[in-house]
mmCIF file of C-alpha atoms in Angstrom:
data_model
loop_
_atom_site.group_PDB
_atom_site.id
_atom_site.type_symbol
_atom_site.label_atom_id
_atom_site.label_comp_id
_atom_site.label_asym_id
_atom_site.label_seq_id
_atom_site.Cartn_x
_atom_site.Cartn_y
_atom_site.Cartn_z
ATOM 1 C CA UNK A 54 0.000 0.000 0.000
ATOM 2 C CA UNK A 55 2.766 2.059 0.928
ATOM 3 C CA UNK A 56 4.445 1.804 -1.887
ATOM 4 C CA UNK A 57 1.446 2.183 -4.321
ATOM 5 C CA UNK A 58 1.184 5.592 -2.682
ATOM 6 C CA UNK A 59 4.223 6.636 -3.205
ATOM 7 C CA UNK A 60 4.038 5.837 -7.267
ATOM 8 C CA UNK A 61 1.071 7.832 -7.176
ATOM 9 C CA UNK A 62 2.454 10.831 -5.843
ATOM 10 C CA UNK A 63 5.456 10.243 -8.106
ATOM 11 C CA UNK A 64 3.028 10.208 -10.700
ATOM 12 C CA UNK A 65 1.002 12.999 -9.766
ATOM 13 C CA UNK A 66 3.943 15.305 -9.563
ATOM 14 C CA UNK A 67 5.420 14.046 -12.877
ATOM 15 C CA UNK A 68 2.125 15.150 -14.479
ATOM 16 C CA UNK A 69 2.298 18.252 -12.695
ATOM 17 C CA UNK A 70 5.704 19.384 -13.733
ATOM 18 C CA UNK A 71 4.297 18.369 -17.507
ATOM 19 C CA UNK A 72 1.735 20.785 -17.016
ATOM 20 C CA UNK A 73 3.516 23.121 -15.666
ATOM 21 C CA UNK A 74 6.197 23.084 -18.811
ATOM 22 C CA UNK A 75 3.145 23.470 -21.650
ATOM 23 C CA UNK A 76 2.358 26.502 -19.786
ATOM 24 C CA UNK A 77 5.132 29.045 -21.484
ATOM 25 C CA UNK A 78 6.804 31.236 -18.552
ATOM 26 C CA UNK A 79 7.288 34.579 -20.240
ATOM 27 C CA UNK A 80 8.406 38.078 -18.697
ATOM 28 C CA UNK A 81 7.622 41.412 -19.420
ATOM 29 C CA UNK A 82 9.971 44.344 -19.176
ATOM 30 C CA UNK A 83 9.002 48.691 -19.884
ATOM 31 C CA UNK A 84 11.956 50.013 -20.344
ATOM 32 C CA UNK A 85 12.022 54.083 -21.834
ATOM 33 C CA UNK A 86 8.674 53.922 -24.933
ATOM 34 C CA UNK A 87 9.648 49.728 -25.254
ATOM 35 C CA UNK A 88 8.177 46.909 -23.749
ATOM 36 C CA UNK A 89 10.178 43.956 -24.149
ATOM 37 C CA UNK A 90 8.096 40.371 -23.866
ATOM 38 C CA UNK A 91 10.159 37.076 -23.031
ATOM 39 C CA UNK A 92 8.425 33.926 -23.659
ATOM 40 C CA UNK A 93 9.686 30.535 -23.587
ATOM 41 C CA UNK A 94 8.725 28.480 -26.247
ATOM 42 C CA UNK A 95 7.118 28.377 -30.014
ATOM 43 C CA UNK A 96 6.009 31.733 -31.428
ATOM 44 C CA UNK A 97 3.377 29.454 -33.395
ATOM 45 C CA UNK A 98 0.404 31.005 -31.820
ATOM 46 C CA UNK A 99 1.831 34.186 -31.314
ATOM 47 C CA UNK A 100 1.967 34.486 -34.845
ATOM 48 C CA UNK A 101 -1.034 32.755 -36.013
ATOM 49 C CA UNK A 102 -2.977 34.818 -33.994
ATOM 50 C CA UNK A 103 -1.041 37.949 -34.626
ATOM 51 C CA UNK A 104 -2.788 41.163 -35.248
ATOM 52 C CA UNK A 105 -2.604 44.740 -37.323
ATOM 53 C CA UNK A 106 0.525 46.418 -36.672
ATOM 54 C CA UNK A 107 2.843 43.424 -35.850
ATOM 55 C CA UNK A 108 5.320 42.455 -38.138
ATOM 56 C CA UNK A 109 7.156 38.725 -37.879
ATOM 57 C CA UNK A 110 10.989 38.503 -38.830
ATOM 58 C CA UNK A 111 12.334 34.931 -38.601
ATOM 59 C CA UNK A 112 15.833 33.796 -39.210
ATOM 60 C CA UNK A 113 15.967 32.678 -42.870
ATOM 61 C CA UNK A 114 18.619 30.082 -42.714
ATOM 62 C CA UNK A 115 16.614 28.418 -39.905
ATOM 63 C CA UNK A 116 13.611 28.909 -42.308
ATOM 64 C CA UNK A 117 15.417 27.185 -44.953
ATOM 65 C CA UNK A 118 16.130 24.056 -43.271
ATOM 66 C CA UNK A 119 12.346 24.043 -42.146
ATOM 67 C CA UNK A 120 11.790 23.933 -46.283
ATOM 68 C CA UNK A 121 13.193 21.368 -48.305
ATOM 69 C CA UNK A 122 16.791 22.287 -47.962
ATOM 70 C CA UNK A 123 18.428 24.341 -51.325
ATOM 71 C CA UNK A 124 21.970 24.667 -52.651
ATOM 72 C CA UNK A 125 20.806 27.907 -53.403
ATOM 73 C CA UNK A 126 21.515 29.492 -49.545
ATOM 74 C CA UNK A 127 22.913 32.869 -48.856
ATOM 75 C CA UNK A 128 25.422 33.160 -46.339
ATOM 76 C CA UNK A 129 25.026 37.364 -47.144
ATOM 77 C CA UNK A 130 24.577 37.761 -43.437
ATOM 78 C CA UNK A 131 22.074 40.414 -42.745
ATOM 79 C CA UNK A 132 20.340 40.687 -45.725
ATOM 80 C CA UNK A 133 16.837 41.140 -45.500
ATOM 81 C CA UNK A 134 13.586 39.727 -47.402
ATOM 82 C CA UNK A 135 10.418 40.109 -47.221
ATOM 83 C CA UNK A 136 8.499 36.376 -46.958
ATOM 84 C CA UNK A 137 7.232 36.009 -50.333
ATOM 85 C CA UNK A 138 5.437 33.006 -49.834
ATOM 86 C CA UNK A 139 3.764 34.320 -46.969
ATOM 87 C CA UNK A 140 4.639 30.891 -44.938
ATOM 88 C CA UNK A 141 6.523 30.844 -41.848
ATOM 89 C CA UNK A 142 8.111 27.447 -40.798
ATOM 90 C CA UNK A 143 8.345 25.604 -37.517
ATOM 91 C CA UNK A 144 9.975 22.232 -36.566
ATOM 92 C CA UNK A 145 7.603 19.604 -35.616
ATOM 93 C CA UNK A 146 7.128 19.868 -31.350
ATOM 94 C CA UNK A 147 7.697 15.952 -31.636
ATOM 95 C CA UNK A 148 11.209 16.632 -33.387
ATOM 96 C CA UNK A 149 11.760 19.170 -30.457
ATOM 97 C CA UNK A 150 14.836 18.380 -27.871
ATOM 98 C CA UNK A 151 13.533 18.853 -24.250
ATOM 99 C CA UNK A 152 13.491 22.369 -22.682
ATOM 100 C CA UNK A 153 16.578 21.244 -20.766
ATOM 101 C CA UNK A 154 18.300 19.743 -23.635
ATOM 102 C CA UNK A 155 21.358 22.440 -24.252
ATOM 103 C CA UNK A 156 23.637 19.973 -25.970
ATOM 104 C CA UNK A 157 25.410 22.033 -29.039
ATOM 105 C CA UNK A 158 23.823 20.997 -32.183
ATOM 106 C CA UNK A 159 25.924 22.510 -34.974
ATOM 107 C CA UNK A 160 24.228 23.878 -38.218
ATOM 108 C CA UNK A 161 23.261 21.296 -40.664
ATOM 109 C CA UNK A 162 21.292 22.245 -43.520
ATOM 110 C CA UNK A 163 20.956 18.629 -44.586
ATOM 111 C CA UNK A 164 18.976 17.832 -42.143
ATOM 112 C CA UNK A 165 15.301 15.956 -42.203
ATOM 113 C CA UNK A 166 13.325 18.029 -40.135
ATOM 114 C CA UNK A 167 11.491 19.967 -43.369
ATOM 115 C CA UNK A 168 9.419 16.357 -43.819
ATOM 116 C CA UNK A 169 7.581 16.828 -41.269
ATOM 117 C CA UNK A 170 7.375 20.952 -40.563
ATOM 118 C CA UNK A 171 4.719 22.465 -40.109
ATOM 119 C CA UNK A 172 3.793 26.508 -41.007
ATOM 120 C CA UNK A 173 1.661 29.261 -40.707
ATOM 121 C CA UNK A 174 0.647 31.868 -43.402
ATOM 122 C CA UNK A 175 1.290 35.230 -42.979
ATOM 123 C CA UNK A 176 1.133 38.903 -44.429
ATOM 124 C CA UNK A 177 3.106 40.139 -47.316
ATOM 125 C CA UNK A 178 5.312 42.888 -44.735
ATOM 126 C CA UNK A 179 6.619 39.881 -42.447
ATOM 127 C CA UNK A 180 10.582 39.165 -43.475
ATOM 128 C CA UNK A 181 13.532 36.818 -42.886
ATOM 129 C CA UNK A 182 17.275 38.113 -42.539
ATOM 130 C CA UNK A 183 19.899 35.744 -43.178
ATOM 131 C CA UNK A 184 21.430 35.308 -39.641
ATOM 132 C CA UNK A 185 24.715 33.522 -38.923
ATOM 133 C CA UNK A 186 25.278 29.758 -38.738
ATOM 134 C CA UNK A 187 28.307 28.196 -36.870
ATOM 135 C CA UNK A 188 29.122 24.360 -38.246
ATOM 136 C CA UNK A 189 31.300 22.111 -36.503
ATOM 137 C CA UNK A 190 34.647 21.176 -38.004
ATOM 138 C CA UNK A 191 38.126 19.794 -36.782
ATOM 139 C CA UNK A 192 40.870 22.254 -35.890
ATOM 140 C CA UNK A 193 44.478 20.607 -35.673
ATOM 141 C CA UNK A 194 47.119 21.661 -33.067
ATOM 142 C CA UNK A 195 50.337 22.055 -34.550
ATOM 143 C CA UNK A 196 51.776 21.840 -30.874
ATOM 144 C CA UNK A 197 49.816 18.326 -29.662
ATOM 145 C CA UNK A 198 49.488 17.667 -33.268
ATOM 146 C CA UNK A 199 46.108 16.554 -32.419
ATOM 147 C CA UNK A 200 42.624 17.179 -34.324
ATOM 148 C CA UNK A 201 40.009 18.991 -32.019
ATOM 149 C CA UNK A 202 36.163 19.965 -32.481
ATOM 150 C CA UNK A 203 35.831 23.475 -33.037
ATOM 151 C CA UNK A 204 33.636 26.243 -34.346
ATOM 152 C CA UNK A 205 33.704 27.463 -38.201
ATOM 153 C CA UNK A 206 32.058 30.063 -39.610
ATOM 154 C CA UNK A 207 31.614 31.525 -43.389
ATOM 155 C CA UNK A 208 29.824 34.791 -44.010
ATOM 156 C CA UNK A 209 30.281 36.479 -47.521
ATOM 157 C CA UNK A 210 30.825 40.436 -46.632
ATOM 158 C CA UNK A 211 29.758 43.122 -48.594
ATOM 159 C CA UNK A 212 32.803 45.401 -49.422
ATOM 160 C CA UNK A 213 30.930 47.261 -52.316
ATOM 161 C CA UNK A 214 27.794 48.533 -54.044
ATOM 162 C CA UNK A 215 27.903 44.888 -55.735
ATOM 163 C CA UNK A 216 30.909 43.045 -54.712
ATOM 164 C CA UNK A 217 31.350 40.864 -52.025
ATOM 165 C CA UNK A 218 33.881 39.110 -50.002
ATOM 166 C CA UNK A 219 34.262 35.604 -48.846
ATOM 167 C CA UNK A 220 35.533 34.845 -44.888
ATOM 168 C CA UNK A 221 36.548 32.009 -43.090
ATOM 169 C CA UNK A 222 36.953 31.419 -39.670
ATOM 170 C CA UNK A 223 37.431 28.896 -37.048
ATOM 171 C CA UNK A 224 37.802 28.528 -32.972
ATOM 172 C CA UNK A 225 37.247 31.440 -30.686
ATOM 173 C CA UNK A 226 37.415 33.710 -34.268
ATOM 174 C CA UNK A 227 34.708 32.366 -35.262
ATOM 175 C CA UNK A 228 32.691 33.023 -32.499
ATOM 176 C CA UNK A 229 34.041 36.272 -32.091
ATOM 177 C CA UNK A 230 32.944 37.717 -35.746
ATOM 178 C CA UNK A 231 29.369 35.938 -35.638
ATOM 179 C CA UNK A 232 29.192 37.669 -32.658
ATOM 180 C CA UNK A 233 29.303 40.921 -33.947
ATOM 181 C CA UNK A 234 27.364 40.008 -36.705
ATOM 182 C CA UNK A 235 24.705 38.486 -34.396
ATOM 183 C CA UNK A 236 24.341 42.160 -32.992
ATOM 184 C CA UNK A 237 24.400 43.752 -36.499
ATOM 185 C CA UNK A 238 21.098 41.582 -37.384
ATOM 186 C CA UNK A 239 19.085 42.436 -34.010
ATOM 187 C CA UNK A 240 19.454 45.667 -34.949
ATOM 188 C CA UNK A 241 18.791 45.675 -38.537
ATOM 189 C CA UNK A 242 15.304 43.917 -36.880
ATOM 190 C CA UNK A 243 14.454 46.834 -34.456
ATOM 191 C CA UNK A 244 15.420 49.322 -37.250
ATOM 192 C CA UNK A 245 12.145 47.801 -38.745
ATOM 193 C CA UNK A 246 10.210 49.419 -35.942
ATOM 194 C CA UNK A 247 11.636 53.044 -36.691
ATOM 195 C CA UNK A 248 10.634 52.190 -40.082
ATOM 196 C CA UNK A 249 6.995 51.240 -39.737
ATOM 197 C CA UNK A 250 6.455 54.082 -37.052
ATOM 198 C CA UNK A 251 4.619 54.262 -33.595
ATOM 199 C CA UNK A 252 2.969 51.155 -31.752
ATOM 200 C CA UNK A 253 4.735 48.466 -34.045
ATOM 201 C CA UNK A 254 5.177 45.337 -32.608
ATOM 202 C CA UNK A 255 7.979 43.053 -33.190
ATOM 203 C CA UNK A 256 7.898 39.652 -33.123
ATOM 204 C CA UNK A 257 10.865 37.708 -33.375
ATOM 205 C CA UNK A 258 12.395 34.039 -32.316
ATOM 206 C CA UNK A 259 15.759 33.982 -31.154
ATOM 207 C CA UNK A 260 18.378 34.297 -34.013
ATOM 208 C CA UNK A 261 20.618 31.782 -34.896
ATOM 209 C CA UNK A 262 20.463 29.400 -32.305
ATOM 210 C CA UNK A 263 18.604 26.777 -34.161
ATOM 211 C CA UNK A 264 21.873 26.555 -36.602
ATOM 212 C CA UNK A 265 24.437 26.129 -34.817
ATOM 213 C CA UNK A 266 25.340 29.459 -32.602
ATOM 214 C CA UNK A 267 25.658 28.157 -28.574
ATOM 215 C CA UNK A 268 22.430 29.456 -27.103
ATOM 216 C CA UNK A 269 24.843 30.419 -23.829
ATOM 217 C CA UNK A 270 26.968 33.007 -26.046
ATOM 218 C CA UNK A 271 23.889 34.303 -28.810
ATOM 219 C CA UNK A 272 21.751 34.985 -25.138
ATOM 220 C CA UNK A 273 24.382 38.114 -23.884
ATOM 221 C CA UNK A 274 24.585 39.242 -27.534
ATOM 222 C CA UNK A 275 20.921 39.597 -27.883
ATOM 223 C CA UNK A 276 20.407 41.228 -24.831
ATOM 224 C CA UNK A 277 23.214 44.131 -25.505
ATOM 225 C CA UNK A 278 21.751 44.976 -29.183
ATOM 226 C CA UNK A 279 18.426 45.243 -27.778
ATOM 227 C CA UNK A 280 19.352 47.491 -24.791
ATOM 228 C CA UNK A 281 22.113 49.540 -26.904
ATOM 229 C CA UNK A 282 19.333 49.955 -29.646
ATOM 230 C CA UNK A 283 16.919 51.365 -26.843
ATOM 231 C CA UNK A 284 19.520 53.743 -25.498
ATOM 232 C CA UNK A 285 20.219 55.134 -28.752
ATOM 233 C CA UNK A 286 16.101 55.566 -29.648
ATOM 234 C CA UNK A 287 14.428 56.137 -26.299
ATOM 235 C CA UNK A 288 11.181 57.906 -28.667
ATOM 236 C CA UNK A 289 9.690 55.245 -30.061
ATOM 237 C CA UNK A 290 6.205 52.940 -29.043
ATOM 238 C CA UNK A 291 6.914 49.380 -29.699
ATOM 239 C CA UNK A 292 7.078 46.124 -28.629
ATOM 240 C CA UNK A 293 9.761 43.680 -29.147
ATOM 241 C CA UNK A 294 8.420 39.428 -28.630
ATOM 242 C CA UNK A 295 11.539 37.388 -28.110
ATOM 243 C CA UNK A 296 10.929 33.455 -28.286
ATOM 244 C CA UNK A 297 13.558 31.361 -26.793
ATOM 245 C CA UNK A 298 13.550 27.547 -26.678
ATOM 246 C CA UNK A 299 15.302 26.272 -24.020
ATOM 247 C CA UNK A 300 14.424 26.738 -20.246
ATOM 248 C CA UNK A 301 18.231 27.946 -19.763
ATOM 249 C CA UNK A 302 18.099 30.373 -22.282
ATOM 250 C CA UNK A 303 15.130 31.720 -20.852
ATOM 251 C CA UNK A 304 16.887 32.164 -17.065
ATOM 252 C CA UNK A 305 19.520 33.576 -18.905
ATOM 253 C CA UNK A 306 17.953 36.139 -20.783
ATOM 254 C CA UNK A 307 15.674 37.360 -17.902
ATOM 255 C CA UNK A 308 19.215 37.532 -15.433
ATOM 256 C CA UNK A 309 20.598 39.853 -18.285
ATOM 257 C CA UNK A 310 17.744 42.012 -19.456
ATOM 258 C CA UNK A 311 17.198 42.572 -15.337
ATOM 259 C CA UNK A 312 20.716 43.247 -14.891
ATOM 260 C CA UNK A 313 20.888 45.382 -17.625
ATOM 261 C CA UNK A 314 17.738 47.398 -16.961
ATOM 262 C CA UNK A 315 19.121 47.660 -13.601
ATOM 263 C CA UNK A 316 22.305 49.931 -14.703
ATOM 264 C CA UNK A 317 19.984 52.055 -16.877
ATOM 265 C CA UNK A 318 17.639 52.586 -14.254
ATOM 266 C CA UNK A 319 20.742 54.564 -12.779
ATOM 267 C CA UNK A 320 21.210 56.700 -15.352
ATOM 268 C CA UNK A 321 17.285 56.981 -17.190
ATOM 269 C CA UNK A 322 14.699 57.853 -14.461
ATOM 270 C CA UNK A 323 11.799 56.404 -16.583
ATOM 271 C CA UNK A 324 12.507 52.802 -16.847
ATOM 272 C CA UNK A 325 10.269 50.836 -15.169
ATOM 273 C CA UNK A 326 9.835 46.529 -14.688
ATOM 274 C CA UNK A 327 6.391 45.483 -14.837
#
């Protein structure tokens, strides 16, 4: 009897700690004109349901491996389209890691995962921007003369009106220069709202982590370009909706967005946490 009683409670809790992870934490922040909205979890319903006034912008390399993968991809980091086909793609919840699952999963754009995809249509003004992907490749150490996983990372720069440059990089480098171009793409995205004027609302899942950028290094650069960007504009009404996946992520971003808020509640009066 004992015994039985204790499987139930085991049970019981189990099933409570499943309910309790369909139900998608999220945070809300007021900082200056800007409310900033974390969630944890899909943006599907978000933006199905999405209203006048709210524009999506989706990572297109993630896109294209939700399609049926192309040799045809851009690695023109920050470029920006609008979504043609009015379709936005999401991975099937039961190809989904767990929330706790932070294992690196390097870009892969020959993956399966566009079989079973599913996607929501929306308006003609939503857009993709090609966002960085990190691969996995072996680095050799002339000293140990050993082979090591590392990062690698190939973006083709724009040096001219119409000419372009290809880089390669690998190890810390690599991480480094996505990095920076990370931060270059979340602001090209909240440039959007300067551009479509008063009460715009953003809506936009966390870039590059679903190919191949560690979620624990994209999470500080996403926070900076989004605080930076509201220090520089302080003016505008909108709202910025960042999806993360993972239940780390989501600790992490609220610890820096708080932190961060923090400091510039020292030096802007106005800011306020709801």
């Amino acid at each position: 009897m004992k015994n039985s009683l204790i499987a139930i409670i085991v049970m019981s809790y189990g099933s409570f700690l499943y309910g309790m992870e369909k139900i998608n934490p999220r945070k809300i922040y007021k900082v200056c004109n800007t409310t900033i909205i974390l969630e944890k979890g899909s943006s599907q319903n978000t933006i199905k349901n999405k209203g006048f006034g709210t524009t999506v912008i989706v990572g297109r390399s993630e896109q294209r491996t939700l399609e049926e993968p192309s040799l045809g991809d851009s690695n023109k980091v920050g470029q920006m389209y609008f979504l043609t086909d009015k379709r936005v793609y999401f991975r099937n919840p039961d190809d989904e890691s767990a929330s706790d699952d932070d294992n690196y999963k390097p870009y892969n754009n020959d993956d399966t995962f566009y079989k079973k995809a599913q996607k929501e249509t929306v308006t003609i003004e939503d857009m993709s921007i090609i966002e960085p992907c990190i691969a996995e490749t072996l680095i050799y150490d002339s000293i140990t003369h050993k082979f090591t996983k590392g990062f690698y990372y190939t973006v083709m720069r724009q040096i001219g009106p119409n000419s372009y440059r290809d880089e390669e990089h690998e190890g810390d480098e690599a991480i480094k220069v996505a990095e920076g171009d990370l931060k270059m793409c979340y602001m090209k995205v909240l440039e959007i709202a300067l551009i479509k004027g008063e009460k715009e609302n953003i809506i936009v899942p966390a870039l590059s982590t679903s190919v191949g950028f560690p979620r624990g290094k994209a999470s500080p650069v996403a926070v900076s370009a989004i605080i930076d960007f509201i220090k520089e504009y302080q003016d505008p009404l909108f709202t910025i909706h960042l999806f993360v996946k993972k239940r780390s992520e989501f600790e992490a971003y609220q610890a820096l967005l708080t932190e961060k808020i923090k400091v510039m509640k020292e030096q802007l009066k106005n800011i306020k946490i709801v």
